[in-house]
Tab-separated table of C-alpha atoms in Angstrom:
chain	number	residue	atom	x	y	z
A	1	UNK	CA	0.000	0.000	0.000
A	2	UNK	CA	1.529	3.538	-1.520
A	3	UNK	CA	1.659	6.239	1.470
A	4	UNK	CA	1.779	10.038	0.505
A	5	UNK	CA	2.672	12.651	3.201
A	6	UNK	CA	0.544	15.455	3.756
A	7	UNK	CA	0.948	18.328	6.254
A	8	UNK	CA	-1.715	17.895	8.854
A	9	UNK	CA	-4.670	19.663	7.591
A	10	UNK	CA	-3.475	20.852	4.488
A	11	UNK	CA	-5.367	20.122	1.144
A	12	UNK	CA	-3.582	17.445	-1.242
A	13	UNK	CA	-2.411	19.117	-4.475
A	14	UNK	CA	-5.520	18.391	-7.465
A	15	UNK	CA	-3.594	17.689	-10.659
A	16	UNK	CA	-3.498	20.368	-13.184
A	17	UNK	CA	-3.756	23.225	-10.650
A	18	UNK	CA	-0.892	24.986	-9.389
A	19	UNK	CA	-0.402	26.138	-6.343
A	20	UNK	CA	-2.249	29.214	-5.066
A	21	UNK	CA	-4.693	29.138	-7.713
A	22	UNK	CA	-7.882	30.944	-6.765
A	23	UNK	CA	-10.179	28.790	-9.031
A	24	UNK	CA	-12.273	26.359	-6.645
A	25	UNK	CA	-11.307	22.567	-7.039
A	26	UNK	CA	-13.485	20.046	-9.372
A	27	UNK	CA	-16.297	18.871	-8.216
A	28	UNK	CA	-16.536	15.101	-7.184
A	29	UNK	CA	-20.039	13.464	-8.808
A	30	UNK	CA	-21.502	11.318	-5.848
A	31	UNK	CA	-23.954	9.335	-6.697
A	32	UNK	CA	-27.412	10.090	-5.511
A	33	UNK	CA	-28.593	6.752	-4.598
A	34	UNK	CA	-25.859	6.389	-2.065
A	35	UNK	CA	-24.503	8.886	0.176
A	36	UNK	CA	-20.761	8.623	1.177
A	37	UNK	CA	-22.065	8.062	4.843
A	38	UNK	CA	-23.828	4.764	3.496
A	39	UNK	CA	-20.555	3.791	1.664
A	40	UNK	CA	-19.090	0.410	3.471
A	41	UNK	CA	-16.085	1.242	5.183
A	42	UNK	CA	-12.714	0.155	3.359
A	43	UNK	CA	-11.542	-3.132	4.624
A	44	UNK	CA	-9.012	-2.904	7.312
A	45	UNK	CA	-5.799	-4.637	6.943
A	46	UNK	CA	-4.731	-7.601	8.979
A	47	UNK	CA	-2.834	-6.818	12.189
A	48	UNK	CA	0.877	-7.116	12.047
A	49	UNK	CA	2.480	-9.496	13.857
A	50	UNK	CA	3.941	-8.775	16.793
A	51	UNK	CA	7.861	-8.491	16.940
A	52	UNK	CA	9.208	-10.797	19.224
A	53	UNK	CA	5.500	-12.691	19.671
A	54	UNK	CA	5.679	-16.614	20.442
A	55	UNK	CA	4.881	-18.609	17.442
A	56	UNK	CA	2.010	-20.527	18.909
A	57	UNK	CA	2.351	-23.605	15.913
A	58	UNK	CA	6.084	-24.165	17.054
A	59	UNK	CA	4.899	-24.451	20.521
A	60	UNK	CA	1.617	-26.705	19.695
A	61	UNK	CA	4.711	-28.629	17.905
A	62	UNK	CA	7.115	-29.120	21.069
A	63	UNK	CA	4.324	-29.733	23.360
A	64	UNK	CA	3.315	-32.614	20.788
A	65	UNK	CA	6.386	-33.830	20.436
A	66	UNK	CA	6.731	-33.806	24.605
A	67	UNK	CA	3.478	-35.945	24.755
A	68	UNK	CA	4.588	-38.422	22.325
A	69	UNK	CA	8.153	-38.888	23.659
A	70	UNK	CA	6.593	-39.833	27.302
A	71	UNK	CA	3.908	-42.075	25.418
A	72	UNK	CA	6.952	-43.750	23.354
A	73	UNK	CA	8.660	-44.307	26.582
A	74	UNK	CA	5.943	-46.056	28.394
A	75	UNK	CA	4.396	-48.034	25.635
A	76	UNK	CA	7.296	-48.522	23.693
A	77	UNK	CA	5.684	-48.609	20.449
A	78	UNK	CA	8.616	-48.600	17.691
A	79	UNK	CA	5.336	-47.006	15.129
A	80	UNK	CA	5.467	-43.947	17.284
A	81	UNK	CA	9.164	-42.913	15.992
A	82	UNK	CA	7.617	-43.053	12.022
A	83	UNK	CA	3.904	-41.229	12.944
A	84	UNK	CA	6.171	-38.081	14.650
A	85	UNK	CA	9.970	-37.996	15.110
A	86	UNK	CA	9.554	-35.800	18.043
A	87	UNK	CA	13.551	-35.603	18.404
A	88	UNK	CA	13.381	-34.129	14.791
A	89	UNK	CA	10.581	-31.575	15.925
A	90	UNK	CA	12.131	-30.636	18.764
A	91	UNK	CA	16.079	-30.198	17.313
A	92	UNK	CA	14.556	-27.935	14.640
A	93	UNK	CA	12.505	-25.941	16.884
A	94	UNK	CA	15.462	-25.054	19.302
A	95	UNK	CA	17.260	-24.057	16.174
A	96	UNK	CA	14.988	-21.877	15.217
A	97	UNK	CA	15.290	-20.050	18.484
A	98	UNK	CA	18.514	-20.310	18.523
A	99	UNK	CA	19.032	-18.750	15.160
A	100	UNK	CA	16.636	-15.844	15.826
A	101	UNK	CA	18.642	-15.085	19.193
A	102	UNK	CA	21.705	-15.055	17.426
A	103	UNK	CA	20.693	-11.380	16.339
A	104	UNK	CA	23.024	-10.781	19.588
A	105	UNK	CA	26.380	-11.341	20.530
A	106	UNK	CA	26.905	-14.644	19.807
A	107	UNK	CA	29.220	-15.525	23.660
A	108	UNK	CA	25.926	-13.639	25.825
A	109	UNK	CA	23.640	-16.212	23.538
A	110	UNK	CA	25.719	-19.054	24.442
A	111	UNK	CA	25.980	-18.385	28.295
A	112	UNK	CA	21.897	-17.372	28.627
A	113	UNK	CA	21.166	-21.035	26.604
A	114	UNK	CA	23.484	-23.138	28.853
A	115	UNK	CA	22.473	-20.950	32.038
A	116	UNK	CA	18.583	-22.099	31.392
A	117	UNK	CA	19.731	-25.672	30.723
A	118	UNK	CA	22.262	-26.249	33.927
A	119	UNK	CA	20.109	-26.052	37.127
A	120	UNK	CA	17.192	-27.811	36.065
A	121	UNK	CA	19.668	-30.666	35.363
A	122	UNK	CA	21.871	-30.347	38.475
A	123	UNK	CA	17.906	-30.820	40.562
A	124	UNK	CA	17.537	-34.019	38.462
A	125	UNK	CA	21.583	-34.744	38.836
A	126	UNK	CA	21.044	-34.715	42.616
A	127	UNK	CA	17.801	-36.200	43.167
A	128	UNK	CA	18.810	-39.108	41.094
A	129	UNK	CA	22.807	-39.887	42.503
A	130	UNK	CA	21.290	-39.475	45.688
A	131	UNK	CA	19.012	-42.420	45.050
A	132	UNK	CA	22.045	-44.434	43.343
A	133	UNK	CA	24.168	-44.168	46.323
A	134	UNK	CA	21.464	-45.121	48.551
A	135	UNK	CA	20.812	-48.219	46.528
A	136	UNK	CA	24.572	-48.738	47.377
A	137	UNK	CA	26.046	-47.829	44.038
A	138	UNK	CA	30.325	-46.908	43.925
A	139	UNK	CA	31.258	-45.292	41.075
A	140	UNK	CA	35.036	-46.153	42.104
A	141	UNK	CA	34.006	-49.737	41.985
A	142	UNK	CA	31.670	-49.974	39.133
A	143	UNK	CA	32.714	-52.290	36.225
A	144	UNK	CA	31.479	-49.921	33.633
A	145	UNK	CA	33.136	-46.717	35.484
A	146	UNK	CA	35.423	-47.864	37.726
A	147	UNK	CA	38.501	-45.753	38.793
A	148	UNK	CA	39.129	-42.636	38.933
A	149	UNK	CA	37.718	-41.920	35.620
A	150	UNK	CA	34.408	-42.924	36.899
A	151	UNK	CA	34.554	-40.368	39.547
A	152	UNK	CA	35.430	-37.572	37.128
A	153	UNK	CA	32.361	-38.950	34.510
A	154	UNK	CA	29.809	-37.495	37.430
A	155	UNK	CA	30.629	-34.216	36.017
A	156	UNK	CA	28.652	-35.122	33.025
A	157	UNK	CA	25.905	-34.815	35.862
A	158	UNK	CA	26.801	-31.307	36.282
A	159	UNK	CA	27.815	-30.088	32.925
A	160	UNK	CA	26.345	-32.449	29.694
A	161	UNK	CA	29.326	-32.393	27.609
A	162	UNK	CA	29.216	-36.564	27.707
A	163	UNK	CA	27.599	-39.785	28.593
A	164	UNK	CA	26.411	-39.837	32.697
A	165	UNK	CA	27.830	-42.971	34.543
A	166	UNK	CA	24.993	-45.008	36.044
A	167	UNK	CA	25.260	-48.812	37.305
A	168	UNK	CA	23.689	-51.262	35.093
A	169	UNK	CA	21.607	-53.180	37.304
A	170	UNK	CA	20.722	-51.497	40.980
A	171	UNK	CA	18.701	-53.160	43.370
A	172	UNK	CA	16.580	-55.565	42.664
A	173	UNK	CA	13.290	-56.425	40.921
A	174	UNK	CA	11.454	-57.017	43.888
A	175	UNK	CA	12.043	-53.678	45.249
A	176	UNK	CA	10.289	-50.377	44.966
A	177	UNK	CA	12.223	-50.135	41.260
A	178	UNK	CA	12.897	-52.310	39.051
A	179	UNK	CA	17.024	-52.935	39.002
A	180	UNK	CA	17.118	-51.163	35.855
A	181	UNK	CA	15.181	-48.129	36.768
A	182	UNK	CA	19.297	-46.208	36.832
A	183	UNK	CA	19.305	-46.807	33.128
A	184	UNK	CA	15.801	-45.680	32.611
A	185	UNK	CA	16.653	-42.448	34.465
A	186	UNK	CA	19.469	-41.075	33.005
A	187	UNK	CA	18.630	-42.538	29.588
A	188	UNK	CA	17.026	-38.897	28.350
A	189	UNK	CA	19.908	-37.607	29.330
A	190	UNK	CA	21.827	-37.778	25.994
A	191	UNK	CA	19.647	-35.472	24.409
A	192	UNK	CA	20.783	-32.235	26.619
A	193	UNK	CA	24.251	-33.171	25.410
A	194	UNK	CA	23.434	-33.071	21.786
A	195	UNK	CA	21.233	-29.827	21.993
A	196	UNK	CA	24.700	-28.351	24.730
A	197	UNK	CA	27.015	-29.297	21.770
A	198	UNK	CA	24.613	-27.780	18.811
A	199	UNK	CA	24.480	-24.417	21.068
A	200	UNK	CA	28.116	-24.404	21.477
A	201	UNK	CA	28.559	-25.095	17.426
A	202	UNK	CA	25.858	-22.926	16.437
A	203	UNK	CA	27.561	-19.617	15.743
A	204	UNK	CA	29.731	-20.901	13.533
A	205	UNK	CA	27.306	-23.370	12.197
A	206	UNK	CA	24.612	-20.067	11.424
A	207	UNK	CA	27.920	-18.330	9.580
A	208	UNK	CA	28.358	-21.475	7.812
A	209	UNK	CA	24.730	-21.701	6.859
A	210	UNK	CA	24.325	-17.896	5.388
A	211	UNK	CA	27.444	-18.362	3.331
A	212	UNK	CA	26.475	-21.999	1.954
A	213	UNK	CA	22.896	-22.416	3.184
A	214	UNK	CA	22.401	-26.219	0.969
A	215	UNK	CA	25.709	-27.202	1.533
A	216	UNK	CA	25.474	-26.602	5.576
A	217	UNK	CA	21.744	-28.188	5.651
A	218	UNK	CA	22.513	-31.153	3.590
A	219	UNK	CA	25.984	-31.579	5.576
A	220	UNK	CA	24.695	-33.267	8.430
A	221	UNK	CA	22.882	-35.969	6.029
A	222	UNK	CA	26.198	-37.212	4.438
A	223	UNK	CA	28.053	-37.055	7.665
A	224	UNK	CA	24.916	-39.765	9.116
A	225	UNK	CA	26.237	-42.269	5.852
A	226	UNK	CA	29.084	-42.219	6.582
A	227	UNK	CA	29.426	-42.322	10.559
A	228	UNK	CA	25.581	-43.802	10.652
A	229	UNK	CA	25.272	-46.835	8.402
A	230	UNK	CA	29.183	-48.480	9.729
A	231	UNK	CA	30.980	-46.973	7.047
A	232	UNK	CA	33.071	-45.437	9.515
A	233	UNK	CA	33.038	-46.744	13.435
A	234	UNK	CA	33.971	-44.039	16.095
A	235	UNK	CA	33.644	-46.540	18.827
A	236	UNK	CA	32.187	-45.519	22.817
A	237	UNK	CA	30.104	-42.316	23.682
A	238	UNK	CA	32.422	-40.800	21.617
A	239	UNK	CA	30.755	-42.326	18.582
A	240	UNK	CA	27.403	-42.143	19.993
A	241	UNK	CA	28.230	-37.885	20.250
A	242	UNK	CA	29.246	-37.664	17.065
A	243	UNK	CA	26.164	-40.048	15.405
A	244	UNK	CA	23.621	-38.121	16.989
A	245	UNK	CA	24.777	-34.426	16.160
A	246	UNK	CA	24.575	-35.574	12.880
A	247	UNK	CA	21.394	-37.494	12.733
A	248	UNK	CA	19.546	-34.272	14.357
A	249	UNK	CA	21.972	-31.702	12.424
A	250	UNK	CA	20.034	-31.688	9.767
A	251	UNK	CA	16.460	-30.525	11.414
A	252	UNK	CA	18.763	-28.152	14.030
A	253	UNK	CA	19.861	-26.300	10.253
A	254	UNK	CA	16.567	-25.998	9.234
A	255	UNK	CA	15.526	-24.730	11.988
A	256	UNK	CA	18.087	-21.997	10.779
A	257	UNK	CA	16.447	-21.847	7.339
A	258	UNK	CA	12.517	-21.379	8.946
A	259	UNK	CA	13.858	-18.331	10.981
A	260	UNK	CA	15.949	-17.173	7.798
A	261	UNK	CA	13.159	-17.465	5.493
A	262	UNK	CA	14.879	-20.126	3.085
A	263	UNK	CA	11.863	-22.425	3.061
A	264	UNK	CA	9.651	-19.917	2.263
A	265	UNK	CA	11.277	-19.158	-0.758
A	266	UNK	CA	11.488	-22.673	-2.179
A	267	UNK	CA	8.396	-23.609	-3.912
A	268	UNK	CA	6.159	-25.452	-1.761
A	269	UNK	CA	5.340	-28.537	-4.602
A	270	UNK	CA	9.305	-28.903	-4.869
A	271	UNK	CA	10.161	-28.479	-0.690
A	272	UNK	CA	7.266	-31.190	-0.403
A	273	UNK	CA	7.967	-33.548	-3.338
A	274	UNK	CA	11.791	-33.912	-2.640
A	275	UNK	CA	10.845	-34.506	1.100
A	276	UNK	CA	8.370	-37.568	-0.164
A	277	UNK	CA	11.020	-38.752	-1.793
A	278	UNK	CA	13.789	-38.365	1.134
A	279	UNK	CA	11.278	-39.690	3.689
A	280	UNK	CA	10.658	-42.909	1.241
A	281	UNK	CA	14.509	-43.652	1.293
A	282	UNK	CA	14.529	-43.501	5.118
A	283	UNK	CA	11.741	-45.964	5.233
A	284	UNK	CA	13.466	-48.517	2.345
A	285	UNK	CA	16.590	-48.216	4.455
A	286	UNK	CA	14.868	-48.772	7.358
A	287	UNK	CA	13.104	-51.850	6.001
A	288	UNK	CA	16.385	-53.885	5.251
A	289	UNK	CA	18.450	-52.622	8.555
A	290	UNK	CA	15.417	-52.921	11.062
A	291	UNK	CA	16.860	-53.291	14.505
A	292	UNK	CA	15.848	-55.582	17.896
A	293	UNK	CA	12.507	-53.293	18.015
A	294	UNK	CA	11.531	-53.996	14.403
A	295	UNK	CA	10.626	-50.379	12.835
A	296	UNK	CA	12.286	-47.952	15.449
A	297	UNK	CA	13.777	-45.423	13.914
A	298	UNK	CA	15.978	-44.731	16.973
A	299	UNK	CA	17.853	-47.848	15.895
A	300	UNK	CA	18.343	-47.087	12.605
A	301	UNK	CA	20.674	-43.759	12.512
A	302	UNK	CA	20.432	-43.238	8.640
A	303	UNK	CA	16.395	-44.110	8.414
A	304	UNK	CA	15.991	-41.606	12.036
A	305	UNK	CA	18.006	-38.966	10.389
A	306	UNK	CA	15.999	-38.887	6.545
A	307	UNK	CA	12.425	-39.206	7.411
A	308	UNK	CA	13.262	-36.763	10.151
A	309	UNK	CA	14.660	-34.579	7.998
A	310	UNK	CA	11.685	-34.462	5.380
A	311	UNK	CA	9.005	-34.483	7.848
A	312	UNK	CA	10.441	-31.272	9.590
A	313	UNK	CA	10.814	-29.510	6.208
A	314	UNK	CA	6.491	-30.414	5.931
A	315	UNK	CA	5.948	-29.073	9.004
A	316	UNK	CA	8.071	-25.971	8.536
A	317	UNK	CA	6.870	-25.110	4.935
A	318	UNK	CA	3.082	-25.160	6.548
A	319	UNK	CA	3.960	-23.118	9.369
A	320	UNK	CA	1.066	-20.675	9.514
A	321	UNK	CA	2.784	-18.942	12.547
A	322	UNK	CA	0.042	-18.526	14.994
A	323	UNK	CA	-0.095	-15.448	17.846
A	324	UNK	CA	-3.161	-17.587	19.068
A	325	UNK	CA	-4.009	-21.265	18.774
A	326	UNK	CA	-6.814	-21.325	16.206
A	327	UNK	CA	-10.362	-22.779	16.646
A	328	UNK	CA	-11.076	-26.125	18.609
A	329	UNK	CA	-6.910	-26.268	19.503
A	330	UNK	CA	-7.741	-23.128	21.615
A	331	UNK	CA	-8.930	-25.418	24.149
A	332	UNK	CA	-5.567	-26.654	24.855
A	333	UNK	CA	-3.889	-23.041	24.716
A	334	UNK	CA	-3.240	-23.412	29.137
A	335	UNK	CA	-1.349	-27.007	28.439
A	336	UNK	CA	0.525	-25.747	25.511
A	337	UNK	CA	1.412	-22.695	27.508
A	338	UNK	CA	2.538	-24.766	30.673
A	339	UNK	CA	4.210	-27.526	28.433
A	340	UNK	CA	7.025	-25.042	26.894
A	341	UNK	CA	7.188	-23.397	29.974
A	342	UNK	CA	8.330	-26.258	31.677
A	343	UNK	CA	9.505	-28.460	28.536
A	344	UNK	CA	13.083	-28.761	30.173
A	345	UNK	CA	11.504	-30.303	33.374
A	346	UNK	CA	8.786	-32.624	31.733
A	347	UNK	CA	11.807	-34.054	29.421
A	348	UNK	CA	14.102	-34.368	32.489
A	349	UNK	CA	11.769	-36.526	34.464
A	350	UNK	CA	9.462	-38.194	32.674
A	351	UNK	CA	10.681	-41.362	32.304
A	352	UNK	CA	11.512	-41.742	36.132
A	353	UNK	CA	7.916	-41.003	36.666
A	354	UNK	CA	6.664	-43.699	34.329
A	355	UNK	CA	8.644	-45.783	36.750
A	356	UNK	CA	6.767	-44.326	39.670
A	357	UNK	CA	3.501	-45.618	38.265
A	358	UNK	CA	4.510	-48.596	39.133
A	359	UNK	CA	4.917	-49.238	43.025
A	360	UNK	CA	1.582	-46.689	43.347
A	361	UNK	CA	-0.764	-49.244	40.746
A	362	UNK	CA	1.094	-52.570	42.980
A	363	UNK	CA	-0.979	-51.169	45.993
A	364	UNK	CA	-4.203	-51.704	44.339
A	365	UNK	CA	-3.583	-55.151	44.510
A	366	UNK	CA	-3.733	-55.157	48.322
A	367	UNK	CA	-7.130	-53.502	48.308
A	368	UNK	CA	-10.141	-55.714	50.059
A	369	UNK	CA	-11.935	-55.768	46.611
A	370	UNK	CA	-8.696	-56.997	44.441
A	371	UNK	CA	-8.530	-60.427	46.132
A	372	UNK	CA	-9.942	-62.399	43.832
A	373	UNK	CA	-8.818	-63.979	40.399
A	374	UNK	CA	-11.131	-62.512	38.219
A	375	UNK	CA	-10.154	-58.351	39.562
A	376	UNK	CA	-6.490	-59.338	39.854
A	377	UNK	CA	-7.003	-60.014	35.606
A	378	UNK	CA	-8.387	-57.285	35.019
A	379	UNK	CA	-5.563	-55.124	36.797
A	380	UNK	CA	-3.145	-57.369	35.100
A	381	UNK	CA	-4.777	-56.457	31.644
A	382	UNK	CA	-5.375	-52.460	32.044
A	383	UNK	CA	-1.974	-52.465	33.984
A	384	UNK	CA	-0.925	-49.823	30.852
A	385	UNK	CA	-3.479	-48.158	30.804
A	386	UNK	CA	-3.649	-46.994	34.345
A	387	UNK	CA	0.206	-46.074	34.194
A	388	UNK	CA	-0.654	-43.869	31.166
A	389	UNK	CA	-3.843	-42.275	33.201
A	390	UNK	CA	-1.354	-41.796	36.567
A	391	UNK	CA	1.903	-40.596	34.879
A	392	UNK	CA	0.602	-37.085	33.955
A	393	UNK	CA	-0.515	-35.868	37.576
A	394	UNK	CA	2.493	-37.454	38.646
A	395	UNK	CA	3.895	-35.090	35.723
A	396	UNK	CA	1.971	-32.071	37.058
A	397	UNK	CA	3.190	-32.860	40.796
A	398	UNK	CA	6.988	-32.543	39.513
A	399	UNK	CA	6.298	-28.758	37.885
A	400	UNK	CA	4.932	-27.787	40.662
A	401	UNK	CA	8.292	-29.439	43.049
A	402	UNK	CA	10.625	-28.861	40.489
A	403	UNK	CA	9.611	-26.761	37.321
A	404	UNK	CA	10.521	-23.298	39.244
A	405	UNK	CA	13.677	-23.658	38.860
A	406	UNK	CA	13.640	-23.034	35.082
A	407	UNK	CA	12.161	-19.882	35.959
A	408	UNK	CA	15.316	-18.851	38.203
A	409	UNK	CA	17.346	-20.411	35.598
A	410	UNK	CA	15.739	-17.593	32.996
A	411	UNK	CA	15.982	-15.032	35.874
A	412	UNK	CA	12.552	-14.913	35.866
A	413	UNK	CA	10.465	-15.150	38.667
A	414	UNK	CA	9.455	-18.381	40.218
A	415	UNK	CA	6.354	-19.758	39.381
A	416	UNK	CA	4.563	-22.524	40.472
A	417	UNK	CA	1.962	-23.635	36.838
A	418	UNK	CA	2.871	-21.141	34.481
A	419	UNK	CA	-0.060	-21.772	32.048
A	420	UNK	CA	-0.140	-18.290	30.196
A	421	UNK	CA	-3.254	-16.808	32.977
A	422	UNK	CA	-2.515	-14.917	35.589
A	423	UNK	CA	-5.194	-13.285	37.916
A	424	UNK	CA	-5.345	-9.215	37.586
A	425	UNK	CA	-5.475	-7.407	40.895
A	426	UNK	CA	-9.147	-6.407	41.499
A	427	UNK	CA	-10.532	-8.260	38.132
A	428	UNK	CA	-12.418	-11.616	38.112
A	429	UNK	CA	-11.352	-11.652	34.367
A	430	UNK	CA	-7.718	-13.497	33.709
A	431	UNK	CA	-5.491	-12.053	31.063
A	432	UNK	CA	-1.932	-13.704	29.128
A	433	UNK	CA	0.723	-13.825	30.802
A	434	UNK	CA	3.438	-12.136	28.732
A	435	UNK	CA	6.227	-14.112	28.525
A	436	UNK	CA	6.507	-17.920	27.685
A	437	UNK	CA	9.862	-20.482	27.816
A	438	UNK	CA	11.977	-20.191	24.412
């Protein structure tokens, strides 16, 4: 739309009069059968967006991609990993952010990232080696970690730059855990090393990517067949580091190219028909190299890394950037809100609280009622579902102990259920909160 600038009050200059003329200007012919007050107002153009809003579709996207990593982890369902490669969704979205706070200096970005990160893990760190030595557990004398290099891994507790030490087998199976329930813990763990290593490498990697955008998003992809198929072994965590930055590189780079616009300017039929085609490959591979879980993608570094790949570039090249969730999601707006809020502290603990589930449903058995054959069945056969019911208050129960500290973390102020409402002094009415976790 073409502006002109007018003095205030002054009369815009009618062509083919000059200035100071003294003949009157031409008369406008109005129609009589409609008077200008009866005209219909011009339509009024659609409201910017905000600079600096939340994207409300990248958050409905992480808090999907939360939901179906703690359904993954208690079902197990190796399907999951095709329907949504939440590790995909969730690499690309933190690039994203990443890439738009990269507008400032680059060491400030770093330190505020790792900063948020840090003491959320160190509450998980503690909570969890407390329970570990309790069950008995000597790092000096494990056979995984023995020595004194298993003393120095527990730093990986404090800062993620590797793999945490954790026994094997704690306990027993007849206890309140299952023996395994150390493995199960620190298991998520290996994601807030990838994501600590992609902040660290992410100036350089956004230099890299506005220099050589297809070359630095298609990088990652031909690093995965080479270090991801056996072509090349990097044996220990050392491998393991190096597989999954570049299985996820690829989705943390176009995260990159959604904030930079670069998506947006390839045509939608060509973004979408070479990411069919990318995605089929990942599932052919995937169908001769299928691992102990059959069609889990997790397994299967090259298959993970491809149909993750295309099915971000989907999602991105539909983003229809939301300020507000739209229609029937609206209903969810509160969960989304308190879901990337607390994302760090859902991640962190989830699978320990699947665990939890466990010696809490046992107790049912002891009830009067449960005593006989045929209720004791029908425990035994809903035993899932009732874990799935139980997990998420359990969930809710650990933002409200725990999820605060992500809020001192951001130097924000602690909050108990940061759902986007807060009460207004005075008013019955609730109103958005302004600021949400990113």
């Amino acid at each position: 739309m073409t502006t002109h600038d007018y003095t205030a009050g002054a009369t815009p200059p009618v062509p083919g009069h000059t200035a100071g003329a003294t003949s009157s200007p031409p008369t406008v012919p109005v129609s009589p059968s409609v008077s200008p007050a009866a005209r219909p107002p011009a339509p009024r153009p659609p409201a910017p967006r905000r600079p600096g809003g939340r994207d409300r579709y990248l958050d409905l996207l992480r808090s999907t991609a939360l939901v179906r990593v703690v359904v993954y982890h208690l079902f197990g369902w190796a399907w999951l990993t095709v329907l949504f490669p939440s590790m995909g969704v969730m690499f690309a979205l933190a690039g994203s952010l990443m890439a738009r706070s990269l507008s400032r200096p680059a060491l400030g970005v770093i330190r505020g990232r790792i900063r948020r990160l840090l003491p959320p893990l160190w509450a998980f760190g503690v909570a969890v080696l407390a329970l570990m030595f309790a069950g008995g557990w000597n790092p000096v004398k494990d056979p995984d970690h023995g020595g004194t290099w298993g003393v120095i891994d527990l730093i990986t507790y404090v800062i993620p730059i590797g793999a945490p030490p954790y026994p094997g087998h704690i306990g027993s199976n007849s206890g309140l855990l299952e023996d395994s329930w150390a493995a199960q813990a620190a298991g998520p763990l290996w994601y807030l090393r990838a994501y600590l290593w992609f902040v660290v490498a992410s100036p350089l990697l956004l230099w890299a990517f506005r220099r050589m955008p297809w070359a630095t998003l298609l990088a990652p992809l031909a690093l995965t067949a080479v270090v991801g198929t056996g072509l090349v072994m990097i044996p220990g965590e050392t491998g393991n580091a190096v597989s999954d930055f570049a299985v996820f590189g690829g989705c943390w780079v176009l995260g990159f190219a959604h904030h930079e616009g670069v998506l947006k300017n390839v045509p939608r039929y060509l973004a979408i028909s070479c990411s069919a085609l990318l995605m089929a490959f990942g599932l052919w591979w995937a169908s001769g190299h299928l691992g102990p879980d059959g069609w889990d993608l997790n397994d299967i570094p090259l298959a993970q890394a491809t149909w993750s790949f295309g099915f971000v570039v989907i999602l991105l090249q539909y983003s229809p950037s939301w300020q507000e969730l739209p229609g029937r999601l609206a209903r969810w707006d509160k969960l989304v809100t308190l879901s990337n809020n607390r994302a760090v502290t859902i991640y962190l603990w989830h699978n320990m609280l699947i665990m939890a589930t466990v010696p809490i449903i046992d107790q049912a058995y002891n009830l009067p009622f449960m005593q006989s054959d045929s209720a004791s069945a029908a425990l035994d056969t809903t035993y899932m579902l009732w874990m799935f019911l139980l997990v998420w208050p359990l969930i809710g129960l650990t933002v409200v102990a725990f999820g605060w500290i992500e809020d001192i973390a951001a130097k924000r102020s602690p909050r108990l259920w940061p759902n986007g409402r807060r009460r207004t002094r005075g008013h019955g009415r609730a109103t958005r909160a302004g600021s949400h976790r990113g």
